[in-house]
Coordinates of C-alpha atoms in Angstrom, one line a residue:
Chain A
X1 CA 0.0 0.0 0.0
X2 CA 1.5 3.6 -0.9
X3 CA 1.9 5.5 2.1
X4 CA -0.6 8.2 2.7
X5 CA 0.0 11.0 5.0
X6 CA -2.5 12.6 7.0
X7 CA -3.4 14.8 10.0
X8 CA -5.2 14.3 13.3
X9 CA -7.2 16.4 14.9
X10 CA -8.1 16.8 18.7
X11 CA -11.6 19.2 18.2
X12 CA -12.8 17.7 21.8
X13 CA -9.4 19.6 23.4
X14 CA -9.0 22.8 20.8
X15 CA -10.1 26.0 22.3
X16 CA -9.8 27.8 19.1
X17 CA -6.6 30.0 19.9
X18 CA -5.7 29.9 15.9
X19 CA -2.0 29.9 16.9
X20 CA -2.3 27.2 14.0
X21 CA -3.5 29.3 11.1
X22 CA -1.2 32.2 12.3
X23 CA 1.9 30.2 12.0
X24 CA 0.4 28.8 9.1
X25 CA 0.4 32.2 7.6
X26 CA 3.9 33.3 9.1
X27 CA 5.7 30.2 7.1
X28 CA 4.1 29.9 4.2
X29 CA 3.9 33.8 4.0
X30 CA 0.3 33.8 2.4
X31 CA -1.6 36.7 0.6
X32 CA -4.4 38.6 3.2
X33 CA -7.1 37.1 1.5
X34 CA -5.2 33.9 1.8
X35 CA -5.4 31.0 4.7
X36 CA -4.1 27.5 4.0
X37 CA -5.3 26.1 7.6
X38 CA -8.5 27.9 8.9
X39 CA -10.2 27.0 11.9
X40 CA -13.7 26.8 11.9
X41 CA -16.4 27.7 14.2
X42 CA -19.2 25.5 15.3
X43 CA -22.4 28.0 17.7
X44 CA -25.5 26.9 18.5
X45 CA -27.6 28.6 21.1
X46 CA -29.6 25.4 21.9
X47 CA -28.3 23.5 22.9
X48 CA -25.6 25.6 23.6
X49 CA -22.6 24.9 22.6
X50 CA -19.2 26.3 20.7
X51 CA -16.8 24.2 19.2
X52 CA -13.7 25.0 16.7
X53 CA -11.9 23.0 14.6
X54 CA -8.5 23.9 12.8
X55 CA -8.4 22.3 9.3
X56 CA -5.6 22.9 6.0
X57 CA -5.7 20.6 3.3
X58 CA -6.6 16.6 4.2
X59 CA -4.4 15.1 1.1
X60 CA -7.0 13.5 0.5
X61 CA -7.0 9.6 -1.8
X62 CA -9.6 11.4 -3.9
X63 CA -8.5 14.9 -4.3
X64 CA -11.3 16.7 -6.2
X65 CA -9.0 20.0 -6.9
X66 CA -6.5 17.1 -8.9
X67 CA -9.5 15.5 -11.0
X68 CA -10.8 18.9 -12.1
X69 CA -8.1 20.9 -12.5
X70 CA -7.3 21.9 -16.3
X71 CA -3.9 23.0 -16.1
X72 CA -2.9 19.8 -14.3
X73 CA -1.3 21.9 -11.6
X74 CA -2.3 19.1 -8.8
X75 CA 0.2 16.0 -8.2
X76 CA -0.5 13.2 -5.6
X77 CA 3.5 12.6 -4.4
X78 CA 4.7 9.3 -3.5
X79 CA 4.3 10.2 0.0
X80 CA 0.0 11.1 -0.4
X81 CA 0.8 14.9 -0.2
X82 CA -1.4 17.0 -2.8
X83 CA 0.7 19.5 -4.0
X84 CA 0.0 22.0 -6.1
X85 CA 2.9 23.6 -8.8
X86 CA 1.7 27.0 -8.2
X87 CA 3.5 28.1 -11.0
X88 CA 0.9 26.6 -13.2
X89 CA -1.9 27.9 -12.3
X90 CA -4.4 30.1 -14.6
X91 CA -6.8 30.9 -11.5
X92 CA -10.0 29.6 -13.4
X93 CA -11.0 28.3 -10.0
X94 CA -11.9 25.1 -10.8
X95 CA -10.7 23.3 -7.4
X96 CA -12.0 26.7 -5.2
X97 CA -15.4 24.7 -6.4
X98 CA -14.3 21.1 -6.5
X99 CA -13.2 21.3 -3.4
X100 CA -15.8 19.8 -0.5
X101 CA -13.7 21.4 2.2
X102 CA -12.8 24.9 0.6
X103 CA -8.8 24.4 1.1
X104 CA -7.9 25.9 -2.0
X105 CA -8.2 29.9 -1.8
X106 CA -8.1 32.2 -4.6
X107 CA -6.0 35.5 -4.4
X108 CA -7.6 38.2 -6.6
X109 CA -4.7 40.0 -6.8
X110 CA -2.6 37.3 -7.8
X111 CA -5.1 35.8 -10.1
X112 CA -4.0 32.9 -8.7
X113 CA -5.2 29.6 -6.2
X114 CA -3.2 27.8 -4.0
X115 CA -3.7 25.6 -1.2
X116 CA -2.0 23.9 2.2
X117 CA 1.1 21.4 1.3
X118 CA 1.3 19.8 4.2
X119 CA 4.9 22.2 5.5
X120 CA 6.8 19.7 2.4
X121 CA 9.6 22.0 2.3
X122 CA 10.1 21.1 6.6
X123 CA 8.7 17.5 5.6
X124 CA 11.8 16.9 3.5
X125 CA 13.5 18.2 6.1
X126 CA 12.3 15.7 8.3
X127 CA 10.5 18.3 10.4
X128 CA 7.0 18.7 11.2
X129 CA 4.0 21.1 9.3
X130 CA 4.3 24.0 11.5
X131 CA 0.7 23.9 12.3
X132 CA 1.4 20.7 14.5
X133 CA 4.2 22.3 15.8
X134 CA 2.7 25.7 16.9
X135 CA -0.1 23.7 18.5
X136 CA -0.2 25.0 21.8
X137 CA -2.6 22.3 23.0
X138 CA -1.0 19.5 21.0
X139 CA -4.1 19.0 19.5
X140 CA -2.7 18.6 16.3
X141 CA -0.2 15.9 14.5
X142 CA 1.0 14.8 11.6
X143 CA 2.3 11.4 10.5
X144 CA 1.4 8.4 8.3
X145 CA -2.2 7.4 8.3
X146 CA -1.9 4.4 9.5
X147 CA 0.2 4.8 12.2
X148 CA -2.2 7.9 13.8
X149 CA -5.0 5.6 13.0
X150 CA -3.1 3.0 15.4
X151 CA -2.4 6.1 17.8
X152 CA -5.4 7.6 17.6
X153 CA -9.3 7.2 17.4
X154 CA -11.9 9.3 16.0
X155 CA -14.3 9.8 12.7
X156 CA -13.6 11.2 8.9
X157 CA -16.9 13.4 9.3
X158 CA -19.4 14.6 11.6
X159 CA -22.9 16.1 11.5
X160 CA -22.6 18.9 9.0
X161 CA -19.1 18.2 7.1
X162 CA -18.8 17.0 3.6
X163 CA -19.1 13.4 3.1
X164 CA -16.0 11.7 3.4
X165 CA -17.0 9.3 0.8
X166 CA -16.6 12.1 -1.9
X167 CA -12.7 12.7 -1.3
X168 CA -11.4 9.9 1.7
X169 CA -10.2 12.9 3.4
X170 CA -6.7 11.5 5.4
X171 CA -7.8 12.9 8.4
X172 CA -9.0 11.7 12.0
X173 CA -11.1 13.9 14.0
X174 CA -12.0 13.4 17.5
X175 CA -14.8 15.4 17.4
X176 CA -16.1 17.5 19.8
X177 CA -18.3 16.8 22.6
X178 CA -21.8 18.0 21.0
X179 CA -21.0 16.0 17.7
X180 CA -20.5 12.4 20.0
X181 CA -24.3 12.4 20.7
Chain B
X1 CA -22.4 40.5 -7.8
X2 CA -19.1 38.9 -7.4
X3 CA -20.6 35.6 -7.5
X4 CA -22.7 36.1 -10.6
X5 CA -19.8 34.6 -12.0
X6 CA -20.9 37.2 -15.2
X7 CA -17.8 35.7 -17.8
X8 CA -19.1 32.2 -17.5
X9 CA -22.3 33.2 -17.3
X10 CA -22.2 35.6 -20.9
X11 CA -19.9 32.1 -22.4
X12 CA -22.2 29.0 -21.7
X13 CA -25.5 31.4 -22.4
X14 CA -23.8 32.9 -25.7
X15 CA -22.0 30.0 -26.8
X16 CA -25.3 27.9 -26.0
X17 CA -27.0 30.7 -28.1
X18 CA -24.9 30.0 -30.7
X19 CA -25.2 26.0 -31.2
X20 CA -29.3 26.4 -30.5
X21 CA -29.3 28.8 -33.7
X22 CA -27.0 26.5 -36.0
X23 CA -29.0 23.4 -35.0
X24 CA -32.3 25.1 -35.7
X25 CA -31.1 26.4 -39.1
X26 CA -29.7 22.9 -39.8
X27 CA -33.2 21.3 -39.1
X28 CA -34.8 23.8 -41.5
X29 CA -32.3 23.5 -44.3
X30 CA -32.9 19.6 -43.6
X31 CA -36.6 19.0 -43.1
X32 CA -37.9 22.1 -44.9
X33 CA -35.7 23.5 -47.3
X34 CA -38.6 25.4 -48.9
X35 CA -39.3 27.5 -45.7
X36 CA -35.8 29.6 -47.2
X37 CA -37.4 31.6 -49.8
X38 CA -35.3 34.3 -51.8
X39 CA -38.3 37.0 -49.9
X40 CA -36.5 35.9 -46.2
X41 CA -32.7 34.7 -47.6
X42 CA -31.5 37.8 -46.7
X43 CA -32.7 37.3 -42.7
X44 CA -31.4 33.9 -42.7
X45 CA -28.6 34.6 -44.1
X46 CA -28.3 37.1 -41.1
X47 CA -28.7 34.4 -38.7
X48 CA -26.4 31.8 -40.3
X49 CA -23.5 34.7 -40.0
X50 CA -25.0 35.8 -36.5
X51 CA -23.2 32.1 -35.3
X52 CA -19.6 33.4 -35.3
X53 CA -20.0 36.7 -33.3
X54 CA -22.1 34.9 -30.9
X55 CA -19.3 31.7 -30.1
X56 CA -16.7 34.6 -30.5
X57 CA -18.3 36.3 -27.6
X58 CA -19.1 33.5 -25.5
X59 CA -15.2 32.3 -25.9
X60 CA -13.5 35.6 -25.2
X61 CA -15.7 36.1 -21.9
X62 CA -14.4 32.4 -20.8
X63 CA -10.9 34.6 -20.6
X64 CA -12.3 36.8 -18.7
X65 CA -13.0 34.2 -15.9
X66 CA -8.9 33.4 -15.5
X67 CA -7.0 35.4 -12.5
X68 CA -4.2 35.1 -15.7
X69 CA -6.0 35.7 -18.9
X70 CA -3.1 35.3 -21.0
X71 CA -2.3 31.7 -19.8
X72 CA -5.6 30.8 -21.0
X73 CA -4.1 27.8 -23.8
X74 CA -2.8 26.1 -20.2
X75 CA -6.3 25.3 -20.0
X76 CA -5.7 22.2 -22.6
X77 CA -3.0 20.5 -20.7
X78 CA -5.2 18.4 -18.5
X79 CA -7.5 16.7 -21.3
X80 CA -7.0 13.1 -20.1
X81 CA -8.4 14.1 -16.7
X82 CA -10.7 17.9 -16.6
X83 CA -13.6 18.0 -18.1
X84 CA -13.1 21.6 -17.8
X85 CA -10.2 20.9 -20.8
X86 CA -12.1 19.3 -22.7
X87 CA -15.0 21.9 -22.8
X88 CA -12.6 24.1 -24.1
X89 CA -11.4 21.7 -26.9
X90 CA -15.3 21.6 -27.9
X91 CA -15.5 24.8 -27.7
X92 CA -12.4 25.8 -29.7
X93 CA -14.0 22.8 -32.7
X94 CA -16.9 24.7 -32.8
X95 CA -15.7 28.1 -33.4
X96 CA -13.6 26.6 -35.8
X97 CA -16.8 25.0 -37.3
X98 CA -18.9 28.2 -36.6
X99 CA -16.2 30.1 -38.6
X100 CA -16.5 28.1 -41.9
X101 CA -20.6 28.0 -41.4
X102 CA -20.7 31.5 -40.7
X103 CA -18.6 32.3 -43.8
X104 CA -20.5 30.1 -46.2
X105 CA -23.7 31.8 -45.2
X106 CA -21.9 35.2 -45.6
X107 CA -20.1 33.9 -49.2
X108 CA -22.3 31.2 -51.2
X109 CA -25.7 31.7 -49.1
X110 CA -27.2 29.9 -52.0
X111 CA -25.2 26.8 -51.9
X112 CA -27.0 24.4 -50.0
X113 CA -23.5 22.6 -49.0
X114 CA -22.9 24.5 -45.8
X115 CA -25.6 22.3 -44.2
X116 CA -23.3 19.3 -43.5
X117 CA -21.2 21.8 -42.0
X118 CA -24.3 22.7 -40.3
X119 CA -25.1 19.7 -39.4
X120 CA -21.3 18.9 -38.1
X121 CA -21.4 22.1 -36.3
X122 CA -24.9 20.9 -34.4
X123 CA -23.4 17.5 -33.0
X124 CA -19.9 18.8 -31.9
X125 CA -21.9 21.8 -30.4
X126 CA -24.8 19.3 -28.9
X127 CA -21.4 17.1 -27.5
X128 CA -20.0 20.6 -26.2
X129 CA -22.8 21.7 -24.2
X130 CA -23.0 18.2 -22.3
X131 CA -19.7 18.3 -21.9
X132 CA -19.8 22.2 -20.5
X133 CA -22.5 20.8 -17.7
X134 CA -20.8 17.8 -17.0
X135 CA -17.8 20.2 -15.9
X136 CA -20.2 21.0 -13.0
X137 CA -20.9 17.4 -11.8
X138 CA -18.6 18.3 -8.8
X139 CA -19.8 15.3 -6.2
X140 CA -19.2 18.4 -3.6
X141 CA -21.4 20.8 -5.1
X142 CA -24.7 18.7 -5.3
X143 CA -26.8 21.6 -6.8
X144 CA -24.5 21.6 -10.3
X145 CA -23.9 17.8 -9.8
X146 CA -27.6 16.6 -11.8
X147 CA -28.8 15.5 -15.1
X148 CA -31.0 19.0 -14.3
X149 CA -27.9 20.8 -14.9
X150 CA -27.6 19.3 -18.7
X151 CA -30.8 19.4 -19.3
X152 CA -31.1 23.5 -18.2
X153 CA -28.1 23.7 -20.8
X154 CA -29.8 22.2 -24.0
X155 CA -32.3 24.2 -23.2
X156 CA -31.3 27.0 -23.4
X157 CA -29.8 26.4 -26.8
X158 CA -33.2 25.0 -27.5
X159 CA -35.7 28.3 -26.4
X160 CA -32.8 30.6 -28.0
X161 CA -32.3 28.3 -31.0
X162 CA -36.1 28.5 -31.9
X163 CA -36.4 32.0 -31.1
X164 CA -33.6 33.2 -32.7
X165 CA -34.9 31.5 -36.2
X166 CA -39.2 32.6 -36.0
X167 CA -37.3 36.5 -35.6
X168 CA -35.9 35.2 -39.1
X169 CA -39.3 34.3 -40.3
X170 CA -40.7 36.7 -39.0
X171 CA -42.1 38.7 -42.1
X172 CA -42.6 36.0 -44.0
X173 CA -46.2 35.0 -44.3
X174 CA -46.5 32.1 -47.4
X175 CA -47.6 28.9 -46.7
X176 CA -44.7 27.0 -46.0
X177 CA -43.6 29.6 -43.4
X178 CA -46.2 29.9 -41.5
X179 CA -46.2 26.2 -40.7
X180 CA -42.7 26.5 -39.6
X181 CA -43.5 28.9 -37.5
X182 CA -46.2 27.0 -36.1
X183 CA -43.3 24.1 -35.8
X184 CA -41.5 26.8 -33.6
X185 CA -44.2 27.9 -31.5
X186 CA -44.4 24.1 -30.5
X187 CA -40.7 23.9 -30.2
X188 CA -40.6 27.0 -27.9
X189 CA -43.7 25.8 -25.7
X190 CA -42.2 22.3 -24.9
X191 CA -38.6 24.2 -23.9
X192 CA -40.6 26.4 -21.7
X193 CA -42.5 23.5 -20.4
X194 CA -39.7 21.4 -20.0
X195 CA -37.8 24.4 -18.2
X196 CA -40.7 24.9 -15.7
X197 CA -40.2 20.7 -15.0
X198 CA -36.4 21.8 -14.3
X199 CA -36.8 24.2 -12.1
X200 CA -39.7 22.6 -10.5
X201 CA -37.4 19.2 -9.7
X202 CA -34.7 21.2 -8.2
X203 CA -37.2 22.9 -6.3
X204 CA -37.9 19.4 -4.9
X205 CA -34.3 18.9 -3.5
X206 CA -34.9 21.2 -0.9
X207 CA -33.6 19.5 2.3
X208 CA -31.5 16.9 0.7
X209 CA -28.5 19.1 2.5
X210 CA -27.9 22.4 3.8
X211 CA -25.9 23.3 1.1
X212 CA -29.0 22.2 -1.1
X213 CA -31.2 24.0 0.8
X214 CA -29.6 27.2 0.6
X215 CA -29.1 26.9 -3.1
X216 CA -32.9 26.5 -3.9
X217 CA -33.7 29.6 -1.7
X218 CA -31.2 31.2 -2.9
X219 CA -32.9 30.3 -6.2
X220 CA -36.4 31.2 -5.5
X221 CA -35.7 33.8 -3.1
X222 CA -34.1 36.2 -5.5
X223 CA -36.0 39.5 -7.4
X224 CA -33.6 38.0 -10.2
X225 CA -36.2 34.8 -10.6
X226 CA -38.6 37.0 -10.8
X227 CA -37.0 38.2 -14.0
X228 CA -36.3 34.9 -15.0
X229 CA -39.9 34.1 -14.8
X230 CA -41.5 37.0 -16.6
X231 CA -39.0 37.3 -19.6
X232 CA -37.5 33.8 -20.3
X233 CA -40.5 32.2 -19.2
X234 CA -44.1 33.9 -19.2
X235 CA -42.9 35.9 -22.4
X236 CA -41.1 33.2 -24.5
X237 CA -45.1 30.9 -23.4
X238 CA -46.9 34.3 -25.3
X239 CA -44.9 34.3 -28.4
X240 CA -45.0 30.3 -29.1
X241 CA -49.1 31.0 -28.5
X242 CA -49.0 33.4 -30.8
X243 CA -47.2 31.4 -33.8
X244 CA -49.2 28.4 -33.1
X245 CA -52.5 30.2 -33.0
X246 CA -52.0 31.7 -36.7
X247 CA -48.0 32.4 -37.4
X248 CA -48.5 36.1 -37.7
X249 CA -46.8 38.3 -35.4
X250 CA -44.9 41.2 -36.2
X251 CA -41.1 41.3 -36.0
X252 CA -40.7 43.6 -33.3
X253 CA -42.8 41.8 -31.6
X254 CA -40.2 38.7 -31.4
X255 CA -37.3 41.0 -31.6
X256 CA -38.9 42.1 -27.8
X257 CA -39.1 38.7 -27.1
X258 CA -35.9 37.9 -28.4
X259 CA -34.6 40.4 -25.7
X260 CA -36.6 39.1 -23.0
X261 CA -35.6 35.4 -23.8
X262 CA -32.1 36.3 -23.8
X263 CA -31.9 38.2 -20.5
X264 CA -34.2 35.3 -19.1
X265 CA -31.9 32.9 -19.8
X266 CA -29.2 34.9 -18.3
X267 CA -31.0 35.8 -15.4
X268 CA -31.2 32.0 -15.1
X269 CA -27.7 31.2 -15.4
X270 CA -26.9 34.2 -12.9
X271 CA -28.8 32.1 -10.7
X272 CA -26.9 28.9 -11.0
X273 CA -23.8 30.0 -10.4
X274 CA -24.7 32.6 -7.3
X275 CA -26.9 30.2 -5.5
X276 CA -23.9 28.2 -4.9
X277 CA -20.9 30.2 -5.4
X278 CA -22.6 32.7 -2.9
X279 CA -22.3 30.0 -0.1
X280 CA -18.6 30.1 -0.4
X281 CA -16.6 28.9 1.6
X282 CA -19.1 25.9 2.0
X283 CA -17.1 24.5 4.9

């Protein structure tokens, strides 16, 4: 089986601090309109409840933005990462709307998309994404997919996320408390 | 407005335009050559050079879509894979196709050769409009991803098609004409009809997600349906009742009509493309 990397998320422990999507944005020095990880907001006022969870790109085995994209700017590389040659892009959009989980952001003043590679720069340094390692919380890692998988429990989806069956996101969320019911 | 998504909307409406017309003029040079008279070969002869300009439109707005306009060819590279490459290749055929139509009907209008151009030009435009809907079968986007979405296409060559050509016979009053423009009134009735069964069964999906939900109010919600409605639907219904009750209608009349179809059937396509792109980012 070709290795597959992937992330893990701890939503039951984030408390949404977004120390994640600034270092994000620090070390991959993105555009203001640009965010390769975002973490989103769950509110509900009854029941009550808030939740966040901090998501980039999920490499996923299916990646939408690769099937659709006309340029072929989208590669899956041996190690599962989805990385985009930005250099190739027209900015037509086409993954911006493939995507289920919106990674891929247009700039307008580029005229350009681009999208989380998973740190592969610090990767092929044997480092981590800087995401997992900003973490205050350790609420996030990085790894192969099977291995978190034999680390860690959790789900691919939860009520009101994409269907994991469109993509097979490489991710493991343990989701939090109001999403368990 | 920034999710009208206006470039794509003016290229699949104008390029949709565009293959409607050269099918409908194909069918009538086919099936009833005499309807052409030497009184009306000057309007269709109009209409069969009308093709070009309206593909050349259609194509140059797709440029306008690209953050980098000028790395528009890049588009190709993927054909194996996008169908968003391979729309273009259709669409580059048929203005190739539309060029050498356009041009006989401009140059030799009395040569009836041009038809199995015309008839060349119909299928790799009928191919290129499935194609152009299938680009929008995005699993993740379950508003675009339906047979409803091909379907909204051809018809919208259909109703513009058929409109396009009774505005061509439109002063003509013999015999022959007449009953094609009877032919066309029934043409333009079923498109509307099968339009209203469109709209009506993505009305239905309502609920199927959140997403879903929000595109069909987004939909029916908008003061732009309303003008989708009265001028691509309650307008095109009058003009076909007017053919098929006795053919005679003046041609301002379906110039008006003409208009109204056309901004109906953008008004429509505004609609596809805000009532998801609005929801942006969806997750």
């Amino acid at each position: 089986m070709a290795k597959q990397v992937g992330f893990y998320m701890n939503m039951a422990n984030c408390y949404g601090c977004q120390t994640c999507q600034v270092a994000c944005k620090s070390e991959q020095q993105t555009a203001p309109a640009v965010s390769f990880r975002r973490v989103r907001q769950f509110n509900n006022d009854y029941p009550v409840m808030h939740a966040t969870l901090s998501m980039g790109c999920n490499h996923c085995e299916k990646p939408q933005c690769l099937v659709n994209c006309p340029v072929g700017a989208y590669t899956k590389l041996d190690n599962g990462i989805v990385y985009q040659d930005h250099s190739k892009c027209i900015g037509c959009r086409m993954c911006v709307m493939a995507c289920p989980y919106g990674v891929p952001q247009y700039d307008p003043e580029e005229g350009k998309t681009s999208k989380c590679s998973y740190c592969k720069e610090r990767i092929d340094q044997g480092l981590q994404p800087r995401c997992v390692e900003a973490c205050p919380g350790g609420n996030l890692a990085a790894g192969d997919l099977e291995e978190l998988k034999a680390k860690y429990s959790g789900v691919q989806e939860f009520p009101g996320m994409p269907a994991a069956a469109i993509t097979n996101p490489s991710i493991i969320i343990n989701p939090a408390k109001a999403f368990k019911k | 407005m920034s999710t009208w998504e206006l470039p794509l909307v003016i290229f699949t409406v104008f390029g949709q335009w565009a293959i409607g017309l050269a099918i409908m003029l194909t069918l009538v040079e086919y099936f009833s050559p005499a309807t052409i008279t030497e009184a009306n070969l000057k309007q269709f002869r109009m209409g069969g050079m009308a093709v070009l300009p309206l593909v050349a439109v259609g194509l140059l707005f797709s440029i306008f879509h690209l953050g980098r306009p000028f790395a528009a060819y890049r588009a190709l590279f993927n054909l194996g894979q996008s169908m968003l490459s391979l729309e273009i290749a259709f669409f580059l055929v048929v203005g190739v196709l539309a060029l050498i139509y356009s041009y006989m009907w401009w140059k030799t209008p009395d040569k009836s050769s041009r038809k199995i151009v015309g008839a060349a030009l119909s299928i790799v435009g009928l191919a290129a409009i499935v194609i152009s809907s299938k680009v929008y079968a995005l699993p993740a986007r379950l508003a675009w991803d339906s047979l409803q979405t091909t379907a909204a296409f051809i018809l919208t060559a259909v109703l513009l098609g058929a409109v396009s050509v009774a505005l061509l016979l439109g002063k003509s009053e013999d015999e022959t004409s007449l009953k094609a423009k009877k032919v066309f009134g029934w043409v333009i009735l079923g498109a509307v009809i099968a339009t209203v069964v469109v709209l009506a069964l993505f009305a239905q999906t309502y609920g199927a997600s959140a997403e879903q939900s929000a595109a069909v109010a987004a939909t029916f919600a908008s003061a732009i349906f309303v003008v989708r409605l009265v001028l691509g639907i309650l307008i095109p219904v009058a003009l076909a009742g007017l053919f098929v009750a006795n053919g005679k209608s003046s041609s301002t009349i379906i110039s008006v009509a003409l208009f109204s179809v056309v901004i109906g059937e953008l008004s429509g396509r505004i609609l596809f493309y805000s009532s998801v792109m609005s929801q942006y980012p969806w997750f």
